[in-house]
One Martini backbone bead per residue (centre of mass of N, CA, C, O) as a GRO file, in nm:
protein
  428
    1MET     BB    1   1.216  -4.381   0.961
    2ALA     BB    2   1.497  -4.268   0.882
    3ALA     BB    3   1.436  -4.253   0.578
    4SER     BB    4   1.220  -4.062   0.602
    5GLN     BB    5   1.368  -3.833   0.749
    6ASN     BB    6   1.603  -3.788   0.537
    7ASN     BB    7   1.396  -3.680   0.301
    8LEU     BB    8   1.267  -3.444   0.444
    9GLU     BB    9   1.545  -3.291   0.479
   10SER     BB   10   1.632  -3.314   0.158
   11THR     BB   11   1.364  -3.120   0.086
   12VAL     BB   12   1.370  -2.877   0.333
   13GLY     BB   13   1.643  -2.836   0.468
   14ASP     BB   14   1.737  -2.522   0.588
   15PRO     BB   15   1.536  -2.376   0.747
   16LEU     BB   16   1.701  -2.094   0.670
   17GLY     BB   17   1.710  -2.164   0.380
   18VAL     BB   18   1.687  -2.304   0.086
   19PRO     BB   19   1.510  -2.502  -0.089
   20VAL     BB   20   1.517  -2.850  -0.148
   21GLY     BB   21   1.458  -2.991  -0.433
   22GLY     BB   22   1.228  -2.996  -0.646
   23ARG     BB   23   0.975  -2.879  -0.583
   24PRO     BB   24   1.085  -2.669  -0.367
   25ARG     BB   25   1.274  -2.520  -0.555
   26ALA     BB   26   1.089  -2.444  -0.781
   27ALA     BB   27   0.906  -2.277  -0.599
   28HIS     BB   28   1.134  -2.055  -0.497
   29TRP     BB   29   1.173  -1.943  -0.805
   30LEU     BB   30   0.882  -1.861  -0.851
   31ALA     BB   31   0.861  -1.683  -0.593
   32GLN     BB   32   1.080  -1.482  -0.706
   33ILE     BB   33   0.895  -1.406  -0.944
   34GLY     BB   34   0.651  -1.313  -0.768
   35LEU     BB   35   0.830  -1.058  -0.638
   36PHE     BB   36   0.849  -0.906  -0.922
   37CYS     BB   37   0.604  -0.866  -1.031
   38MET     BB   38   0.414  -0.727  -0.817
   39PRO     BB   39   0.557  -0.430  -0.892
   40ALA     BB   40   0.617  -0.430  -1.177
   41LEU     BB   41   0.274  -0.492  -1.283
   42VAL     BB   42   0.066  -0.321  -1.111
   43LEU     BB   43   0.089  -0.069  -1.337
   44THR     BB   44   0.168  -0.199  -1.647
   45ILE     BB   45  -0.082  -0.385  -1.627
   46PRO     BB   46  -0.451  -0.442  -1.617
   47ILE     BB   47  -0.396  -0.714  -1.403
   48ASN     BB   48  -0.175  -0.662  -1.229
   49LEU     BB   49  -0.192  -0.925  -0.958
   50LEU     BB   50  -0.226  -1.163  -1.096
   51PRO     BB   51   0.030  -1.315  -1.153
   52TYR     BB   52   0.100  -1.328  -0.859
   53GLY     BB   53  -0.144  -1.501  -0.762
   54LEU     BB   54  -0.072  -1.741  -0.915
   55VAL     BB   55   0.219  -1.789  -0.773
   56LEU     BB   56   0.099  -1.840  -0.536
   57LEU     BB   57  -0.095  -2.089  -0.567
   58VAL     BB   58   0.117  -2.273  -0.697
   59THR     BB   59   0.350  -2.289  -0.489
   60THR     BB   60   0.145  -2.390  -0.270
   61LEU     BB   61   0.074  -2.646  -0.435
   62MET     BB   62   0.383  -2.757  -0.446
   63ALA     BB   63   0.451  -2.676  -0.130
   64PRO     BB   64   0.250  -2.760   0.140
   65GLU     BB   65   0.483  -2.869   0.372
   66LEU     BB   66   0.614  -2.588   0.398
   67LEU     BB   67   0.405  -2.421   0.528
   68TRP     BB   68   0.340  -2.602   0.765
   69ARG     BB   69   0.598  -2.548   0.892
   70ALA     BB   70   0.613  -2.227   0.880
   71ARG     BB   71   0.397  -2.179   1.110
   72HIS     BB   72   0.651  -2.179   1.352
   73MET     BB   73   0.850  -1.922   1.355
   74ASP     BB   74   0.639  -1.658   1.396
   75THR     BB   75   0.338  -1.636   1.526
   76GLN     BB   76   0.248  -1.355   1.641
   77PRO     BB   77   0.203  -1.179   1.392
   78ILE     BB   78   0.032  -1.405   1.235
   79ARG     BB   79  -0.191  -1.387   1.449
   80VAL     BB   80  -0.255  -1.089   1.462
   81LEU     BB   81  -0.343  -1.080   1.141
   82THR     BB   82  -0.556  -1.268   1.165
   83TRP     BB   83  -0.749  -1.130   1.365
   84LEU     BB   84  -0.778  -0.879   1.156
   85THR     BB   85  -0.911  -1.012   0.954
   86LEU     BB   86  -1.169  -1.109   1.101
   87ALA     BB   87  -1.268  -0.850   1.169
   88VAL     BB   88  -1.310  -0.724   0.878
   89LEU     BB   89  -1.521  -0.947   0.802
   90ALA     BB   90  -1.724  -0.925   1.021
   91LEU     BB   91  -1.806  -0.628   0.963
   92GLY     BB   92  -1.865  -0.651   0.695
   93VAL     BB   93  -2.101  -0.876   0.714
   94LEU     BB   94  -2.261  -0.722   0.913
   95SER     BB   95  -2.332  -0.534   0.728
   96MET     BB   96  -2.464  -0.711   0.476
   97VAL     BB   97  -2.694  -0.786   0.655
   98VAL     BB   98  -2.816  -0.532   0.754
   99PHE     BB   99  -2.829  -0.407   0.450
  100GLU     BB  100  -2.880  -0.610   0.223
  101HIS     BB  101  -2.591  -0.679   0.072
  102GLY     BB  102  -2.367  -0.767  -0.151
  103LEU     BB  103  -2.071  -0.923  -0.161
  104ARG     BB  104  -1.944  -0.672  -0.342
  105ASN     BB  105  -1.914  -0.473  -0.086
  106VAL     BB  106  -1.683  -0.697   0.063
  107ASP     BB  107  -1.442  -0.752  -0.123
  108ASN     BB  108  -1.212  -0.585  -0.036
  109ARG     BB  109  -1.213  -0.707   0.269
  110SER     BB  110  -1.147  -1.005   0.172
  111ARG     BB  111  -0.835  -0.973   0.117
  112PHE     BB  112  -0.723  -1.003   0.407
  113LEU     BB  113  -0.693  -1.338   0.381
  114VAL     BB  114  -0.386  -1.302   0.259
  115ILE     BB  115  -0.169  -1.227   0.461
  116PRO     BB  116  -0.097  -1.489   0.607
  117TRP     BB  117  -0.052  -1.666   0.370
  118ILE     BB  118   0.195  -1.474   0.273
  119ALA     BB  119   0.374  -1.520   0.520
  120VAL     BB  120   0.399  -1.803   0.514
  121TRP     BB  121   0.515  -1.816   0.211
  122VAL     BB  122   0.764  -1.678   0.280
  123CYS     BB  123   0.876  -1.860   0.504
  124ALA     BB  124   0.901  -2.115   0.317
  125LEU     BB  125   1.041  -2.019   0.044
  126ARG     BB  126   1.240  -1.792   0.055
  127PRO     BB  127   1.262  -1.503  -0.090
  128ASP     BB  128   1.459  -1.283  -0.230
  129MET     BB  129   1.410  -0.925  -0.164
  130ARG     BB  130   1.573  -0.822  -0.442
  131TRP     BB  131   1.327  -0.877  -0.613
  132LEU     BB  132   1.145  -0.655  -0.520
  133TRP     BB  133   1.343  -0.435  -0.576
  134ARG     BB  134   1.350  -0.493  -0.874
  135GLY     BB  135   1.042  -0.460  -0.931
  136ALA     BB  136   1.010  -0.170  -0.840
  137PHE     BB  137   1.240  -0.034  -1.063
  138ALA     BB  138   1.074  -0.148  -1.294
  139GLY     BB  139   0.781  -0.030  -1.235
  140LEU     BB  140   0.869   0.282  -1.238
  141LEU     BB  141   0.988   0.299  -1.531
  142GLY     BB  142   0.747   0.174  -1.678
  143THR     BB  143   0.526   0.372  -1.571
  144PHE     BB  144   0.666   0.635  -1.681
  145ALA     BB  145   0.659   0.552  -1.992
  146LEU     BB  146   0.359   0.529  -2.014
  147ALA     BB  147   0.268   0.807  -1.876
  148LEU     BB  148   0.401   0.965  -2.111
  149LEU     BB  149   0.280   0.860  -2.352
  150GLN     BB  150  -0.021   0.957  -2.256
  151VAL     BB  151   0.044   1.268  -2.236
  152LEU     BB  152   0.150   1.283  -2.538
  153GLY     BB  153  -0.137   1.173  -2.664
  154GLY     BB  154  -0.347   1.400  -2.478
  155ALA     BB  155  -0.360   1.353  -2.223
  156PRO     BB  156  -0.427   1.538  -1.905
  157ARG     BB  157  -0.367   1.231  -1.740
  158ALA     BB  158  -0.233   0.983  -1.578
  159GLU     BB  159  -0.367   0.661  -1.561
  160LEU     BB  160  -0.401   0.423  -1.726
  161SER     BB  161  -0.599   0.155  -1.581
  162THR     BB  162  -0.666   0.381  -1.390
  163ASN     BB  163  -0.607   0.630  -1.177
  164ALA     BB  164  -0.459   0.909  -1.075
  165ILE     BB  165  -0.472   0.877  -0.744
  166VAL     BB  166  -0.384   0.586  -0.759
  167LEU     BB  167  -0.121   0.577  -0.908
  168ALA     BB  168   0.022   0.775  -0.706
  169ASP     BB  169  -0.019   0.600  -0.454
  170ILE     BB  170   0.170   0.357  -0.574
  171VAL     BB  171   0.437   0.472  -0.625
  172VAL     BB  172   0.506   0.536  -0.366
  173MET     BB  173   0.521   0.263  -0.266
  174LEU     BB  174   0.776   0.162  -0.452
  175MET     BB  175   0.967   0.381  -0.334
  176VAL     BB  176   0.975   0.229  -0.055
  177LEU     BB  177   1.099  -0.014  -0.159
  178LEU     BB  178   1.344   0.123  -0.324
  179VAL     BB  179   1.470   0.237  -0.024
  180PHE     BB  180   1.409  -0.014   0.191
  181CYS     BB  181   1.514  -0.269  -0.002
  182ARG     BB  182   1.812  -0.224  -0.041
  183PRO     BB  183   2.069  -0.274  -0.157
  184SER     BB  184   2.401  -0.247  -0.174
  185ARG     BB  185   2.508  -0.025  -0.369
  186ARG     BB  186   2.230   0.140  -0.495
  187TRP     BB  187   2.202   0.468  -0.545
  188SER     BB  188   2.174   0.524  -0.838
  189LEU     BB  189   1.904   0.334  -0.887
  190VAL     BB  190   1.738   0.513  -0.681
  191ILE     BB  191   1.753   0.780  -0.825
  192VAL     BB  192   1.613   0.691  -1.085
  193GLY     BB  193   1.355   0.568  -0.940
  194MET     BB  194   1.271   0.840  -0.801
  195ALA     BB  195   1.240   1.011  -1.055
  196ALA     BB  196   1.031   0.833  -1.188
  197GLY     BB  197   0.819   0.869  -0.980
  198CYS     BB  198   0.808   1.186  -0.968
  199GLY     BB  199   0.734   1.214  -1.278
  200THR     BB  200   0.469   1.032  -1.258
  201ILE     BB  201   0.332   1.257  -1.034
  202ILE     BB  202   0.317   1.476  -1.229
  203LEU     BB  203   0.146   1.330  -1.451
  204THR     BB  204  -0.113   1.300  -1.276
  205GLY     BB  205  -0.201   1.548  -1.109
  206SER     BB  206  -0.151   1.476  -0.822
  207ARG     BB  207  -0.171   1.626  -0.452
  208GLY     BB  208  -0.230   1.402  -0.230
  209VAL     BB  209   0.078   1.267  -0.225
  210PHE     BB  210   0.265   1.476  -0.082
  211ALA     BB  211   0.295   1.390   0.178
  212ALA     BB  212   0.413   1.100   0.141
  213LEU     BB  213   0.668   1.209   0.008
  214LEU     BB  214   0.775   1.378   0.216
  215ALA     BB  215   0.813   1.173   0.429
  216LEU     BB  216   1.003   0.991   0.266
  217LEU     BB  217   1.240   1.189   0.240
  218VAL     BB  218   1.281   1.255   0.548
  219VAL     BB  219   1.361   0.983   0.621
  220LEU     BB  220   1.588   0.930   0.415
  221ALA     BB  221   1.761   1.172   0.541
  222LEU     BB  222   1.774   1.058   0.849
  223SER     BB  223   1.896   0.776   0.761
  224LEU     BB  224   2.160   0.869   0.682
  225ARG     BB  225   2.519   0.850   0.657
  226TRP     BB  226   2.547   1.172   0.665
  227ARG     BB  227   2.661   1.334   0.887
  228THR     BB  228   2.416   1.532   0.972
  229GLY     BB  229   2.105   1.616   1.039
  230VAL     BB  230   2.125   1.921   0.941
  231ALA     BB  231   2.250   1.857   0.686
  232ARG     BB  232   2.051   1.698   0.561
  233LEU     BB  233   1.791   1.875   0.578
  234SER     BB  234   1.934   2.096   0.412
  235VAL     BB  235   1.951   1.924   0.134
  236LEU     BB  236   1.636   1.887   0.144
  237ALA     BB  237   1.543   2.174   0.146
  238GLY     BB  238   1.669   2.244  -0.124
  239MET     BB  239   1.534   2.023  -0.313
  240LEU     BB  240   1.253   2.157  -0.253
  241ALA     BB  241   1.309   2.465  -0.338
  242ILE     BB  242   1.335   2.383  -0.635
  243ALA     BB  243   1.089   2.227  -0.687
  244ALA     BB  244   0.893   2.468  -0.609
  245THR     BB  245   1.007   2.645  -0.818
  246LEU     BB  246   0.959   2.501  -1.093
  247LEU     BB  247   0.627   2.471  -1.019
  248LEU     BB  248   0.595   2.791  -1.011
  249SER     BB  249   0.751   2.883  -1.304
  250VAL     BB  250   0.648   2.656  -1.468
  251PRO     BB  251   0.356   2.643  -1.641
  252GLU     BB  252   0.347   2.335  -1.714
  253LEU     BB  253   0.391   2.206  -1.431
  254ARG     BB  254   0.144   2.381  -1.313
  255HIS     BB  255  -0.077   2.255  -1.462
  256GLN     BB  256  -0.008   1.942  -1.403
  257VAL     BB  257  -0.060   1.988  -1.085
  258ARG     BB  258  -0.308   2.204  -1.060
  259LEU     BB  259  -0.264   2.505  -0.898
  260THR     BB  260  -0.466   2.660  -1.046
  261GLU     BB  261  -0.716   2.474  -0.959
  262LEU     BB  262  -0.694   2.519  -0.685
  263HIS     BB  263  -0.740   2.834  -0.669
  264SER     BB  264  -1.011   2.815  -0.800
  265ASP     BB  265  -1.156   2.647  -0.613
  266VAL     BB  266  -1.127   2.834  -0.350
  267GLN     BB  267  -1.309   3.044  -0.464
  268ARG     BB  268  -1.549   2.889  -0.502
  269MET     BB  269  -1.592   2.807  -0.214
  270GLU     BB  270  -1.634   3.102  -0.111
  271GLN     BB  271  -1.900   3.108  -0.310
  272GLY     BB  272  -2.051   2.803  -0.252
  273ASP     BB  273  -1.888   2.638  -0.450
  274SER     BB  274  -1.856   2.258  -0.489
  275ASP     BB  275  -1.780   2.223  -0.799
  276SER     BB  276  -1.523   2.058  -0.735
  277SER     BB  277  -1.236   1.898  -0.609
  278ALA     BB  278  -1.216   2.036  -0.332
  279GLY     BB  279  -1.519   2.085  -0.274
  280ALA     BB  280  -1.609   1.767  -0.278
  281ARG     BB  281  -1.447   1.708  -0.031
  282VAL     BB  282  -1.572   1.895   0.186
  283GLU     BB  283  -1.868   1.800   0.126
  284ARG     BB  284  -1.796   1.471   0.216
  285LEU     BB  285  -1.695   1.548   0.493
  286GLN     BB  286  -1.991   1.685   0.604
  287VAL     BB  287  -2.153   1.422   0.536
  288ALA     BB  288  -1.992   1.238   0.715
  289TRP     BB  289  -2.048   1.352   0.965
  290ASP     BB  290  -2.361   1.378   0.975
  291THR     BB  291  -2.388   1.063   0.925
  292PHE     BB  292  -2.258   0.951   1.198
  293LEU     BB  293  -2.444   1.136   1.400
  294ASP     BB  294  -2.702   0.959   1.284
  295HIS     BB  295  -2.480   0.664   1.270
  296PRO     BB  296  -2.294   0.562   1.524
  297LEU     BB  297  -2.313   0.222   1.488
  298ILE     BB  298  -2.383   0.148   1.144
  299GLY     BB  299  -2.430   0.335   0.945
  300VAL     BB  300  -2.490   0.276   0.574
  301GLY     BB  301  -2.286   0.086   0.462
  302VAL     BB  302  -2.057  -0.085   0.267
  303GLY     BB  303  -2.036   0.121  -0.018
  304HIS     BB  304  -2.278   0.360   0.086
  305PHE     BB  305  -2.210   0.662   0.045
  306ASP     BB  306  -2.399   0.761  -0.177
  307ASN     BB  307  -2.640   0.767   0.033
  308ALA     BB  308  -2.539   1.017   0.203
  309MET     BB  309  -2.554   1.233  -0.037
  310GLN     BB  310  -2.880   1.274  -0.007
  311ARG     BB  311  -2.850   1.537   0.171
  312VAL     BB  312  -2.791   1.672  -0.093
  313PRO     BB  313  -2.988   1.855  -0.270
  314ILE     BB  314  -2.862   1.809  -0.544
  315CYS     BB  315  -2.906   1.502  -0.547
  316ARG     BB  316  -3.213   1.505  -0.519
  317GLU     BB  317  -3.261   1.689  -0.782
  318ASP     BB  318  -2.991   1.539  -0.939
  319PRO     BB  319  -2.930   1.206  -0.994
  320GLN     BB  320  -2.667   1.294  -1.220
  321GLU     BB  321  -2.479   1.388  -1.047
  322GLN     BB  322  -2.153   1.326  -1.021
  323ARG     BB  323  -2.062   1.389  -0.699
  324CYS     BB  324  -2.293   1.177  -0.626
  325HIS     BB  325  -2.106   0.910  -0.771
  326LEU     BB  326  -1.830   0.810  -0.650
  327GLY     BB  327  -1.830   0.591  -0.380
  328HIS     BB  328  -1.696   0.797  -0.165
  329ALA     BB  329  -1.504   1.009   0.059
  330HIS     BB  330  -1.204   1.083   0.010
  331ASN     BB  331  -1.174   0.946   0.291
  332ASP     BB  332  -1.118   0.725   0.526
  333VAL     BB  333  -1.267   0.814   0.780
  334ALA     BB  334  -1.521   0.907   0.651
  335GLU     BB  335  -1.588   0.629   0.533
  336TRP     BB  336  -1.590   0.454   0.806
  337ALA     BB  337  -1.767   0.622   0.946
  338ALA     BB  338  -2.022   0.637   0.776
  339THR     BB  339  -2.056   0.320   0.700
  340GLN     BB  340  -1.984   0.193   1.034
  341GLY     BB  341  -1.894   0.396   1.238
  342VAL     BB  342  -1.723   0.316   1.544
  343PRO     BB  343  -1.636   0.028   1.437
  344GLY     BB  344  -1.487   0.157   1.183
  345LEU     BB  345  -1.273   0.334   1.342
  346LEU     BB  346  -1.150   0.104   1.497
  347LEU     BB  347  -1.066  -0.052   1.244
  348LEU     BB  348  -0.884   0.134   1.122
  349LEU     BB  349  -0.685   0.164   1.334
  350ALA     BB  350  -0.606  -0.154   1.311
  351VAL     BB  351  -0.542  -0.162   0.994
  352TYR     BB  352  -0.277   0.023   1.084
  353GLY     BB  353  -0.185  -0.029   1.382
  354VAL     BB  354  -0.107  -0.350   1.387
  355PRO     BB  355   0.127  -0.342   1.138
  356LEU     BB  356   0.280  -0.123   1.285
  357TRP     BB  357   0.347  -0.289   1.516
  358VAL     BB  358   0.470  -0.546   1.377
  359PHE     BB  359   0.697  -0.404   1.244
  360VAL     BB  360   0.848  -0.280   1.468
  361ARG     BB  361   0.903  -0.538   1.640
  362LEU     BB  362   1.063  -0.669   1.386
  363HIS     BB  363   1.290  -0.460   1.381
  364ARG     BB  364   1.385  -0.501   1.671
  365ARG     BB  365   1.486  -0.808   1.555
  366SER     BB  366   1.682  -0.783   1.284
  367GLY     BB  367   1.975  -0.634   1.331
  368HIS     BB  368   1.956  -0.342   1.251
  369THR     BB  369   2.134  -0.031   1.241
  370THR     BB  370   1.927   0.077   1.039
  371PHE     BB  371   1.672   0.223   0.831
  372ARG     BB  372   1.603  -0.070   0.728
  373GLY     BB  373   1.415  -0.311   0.544
  374PRO     BB  374   1.128  -0.460   0.563
  375ALA     BB  375   0.995  -0.347   0.822
  376VAL     BB  376   1.050  -0.031   0.738
  377ALA     BB  377   0.874  -0.066   0.483
  378GLY     BB  378   0.613  -0.130   0.653
  379VAL     BB  379   0.603   0.136   0.797
  380MET     BB  380   0.593   0.327   0.551
  381VAL     BB  381   0.352   0.218   0.399
  382VAL     BB  382   0.134   0.277   0.637
  383VAL     BB  383   0.201   0.597   0.651
  384SER     BB  384   0.149   0.629   0.336
  385TYR     BB  385  -0.164   0.553   0.374
  386ILE     BB  386  -0.247   0.759   0.580
  387LEU     BB  387  -0.167   1.016   0.403
  388CYS     BB  388  -0.351   0.936   0.139
  389GLY     BB  389  -0.637   0.896   0.323
  390LEU     BB  390  -0.674   1.240   0.314
  391THR     BB  391  -0.765   1.204  -0.025
  392GLN     BB  392  -0.856   0.883   0.025
  393SER     BB  393  -1.022   0.580  -0.031
  394MET     BB  394  -0.803   0.282   0.013
  395PHE     BB  395  -1.061   0.066   0.005
  396ALA     BB  396  -1.243   0.131  -0.243
  397HIS     BB  397  -0.998   0.000  -0.431
  398GLN     BB  398  -0.862  -0.249  -0.565
  399MET     BB  399  -0.564  -0.167  -0.587
  400THR     BB  400  -0.499  -0.054  -0.307
  401ALA     BB  401  -0.605  -0.306  -0.130
  402SER     BB  402  -0.431  -0.522  -0.239
  403PHE     BB  403  -0.166  -0.414  -0.205
  404TYR     BB  404  -0.175  -0.392   0.096
  405VAL     BB  405  -0.224  -0.692   0.170
  406THR     BB  406   0.030  -0.787   0.015
  407ILE     BB  407   0.265  -0.632   0.148
  408VAL     BB  408   0.230  -0.691   0.434
  409GLY     BB  409   0.281  -0.995   0.403
  410LEU     BB  410   0.562  -0.989   0.257
  411LEU     BB  411   0.715  -0.823   0.500
  412THR     BB  412   0.643  -1.005   0.740
  413GLY     BB  413   0.799  -1.244   0.603
  414LEU     BB  414   1.082  -1.111   0.555
  415SER     BB  415   1.102  -1.028   0.868
  416ILE     BB  416   1.107  -1.332   0.987
  417VAL     BB  417   1.342  -1.446   0.857
  418GLU     BB  418   1.543  -1.220   0.927
  419GLY     BB  419   1.541  -1.260   1.219
  420ALA     BB  420   1.602  -1.570   1.234
  421ARG     BB  421   1.890  -1.522   1.125
  422HIS     BB  422   2.001  -1.365   1.323
  423ARG     BB  423   1.961  -1.534   1.578
  424ALA     BB  424   2.137  -1.769   1.433
  425LYS     BB  425   2.398  -1.594   1.433
  426SER     BB  426   2.423  -1.531   1.736
  427ALA     BB  427   2.417  -1.813   1.839
  428ARG     BB  428   2.695  -1.885   1.664
   0.00000   0.00000   0.00000
């Protein structure tokens, strides 16, 4: 018995340290590679999160005993997120049964299953968070280079292997990781990565991401230990004023960000023409509201917002009209309300609210005296998703849905490990 216990301890090592032994140690290093690949490859290769998914599966099979032991590290956050996962799946399956839809329509919701798995995986294999930061930095540089090549090659907007809006949304999330998961004394690289991220956003021509980008910059300015809050905000205001002046005064930048197009869209809307980017969004919000009033309890079914668009006369008269087949409402609240009714609205509140509560709680126990670390990154990812969701249905796209569940799981696990190490250090 004693020999067996000694062998187990030699395999597992320090409960809060790096796993030791053959397979556990190899799984730990593979996990760090996976942690780097997740943000580095999500936008730069067409298969985005598949490499990370393969690493997750392989390392889980390599050291299942570590995951089994790690489930006891901090059970409350993982348990709460597991209940959230079950609620998302239950409502998705209910919608599928009621409307007799196929499994494909709840595919993005099924991805929530990986949240507790990834959180326990991080607690077990304890990869270094610096690899996540390095991956975010590499991802931002690589994405900017590819986006620039695409635009210089004649594309009107950078899209890479997804679409321009999703590309800009994920870039902001990588910028959040770059800023709040940063190691000490890496500000020069943070500035380079932020510049690359802003450049990519300009190349996408996406305007809906600006609210999340502004929130990131404001929180960054307020979290720095440099003089007073007023001084930091003044510097930020000056930088934003310079950026706005460049966007408005340089014709090429104004065209790339589609400010002229926005002005034209508003004029067309005033004349009753909704066949434009901004007009279609307003039209879909109205359709979502009317659909919600007609079907407040169950909506029209997950993934079937296009059915609601049939109430628009042009969609009934011309089945080939492009704006009638966008697949979603271009707004999180409108999408979940129209497709799932009141339960959908409550679930959307939980999808964002529960992880937000978890990250705030974990930050309070992290030992950080500044606004940084994995829990803070989690808070800002959720806030950024909420803001991007004002002009996009974040869970109607495979990439944004997959990235959300993956990063929530990763940052939860990293926060749990960080908090446990802080409490152990305080106890010593």
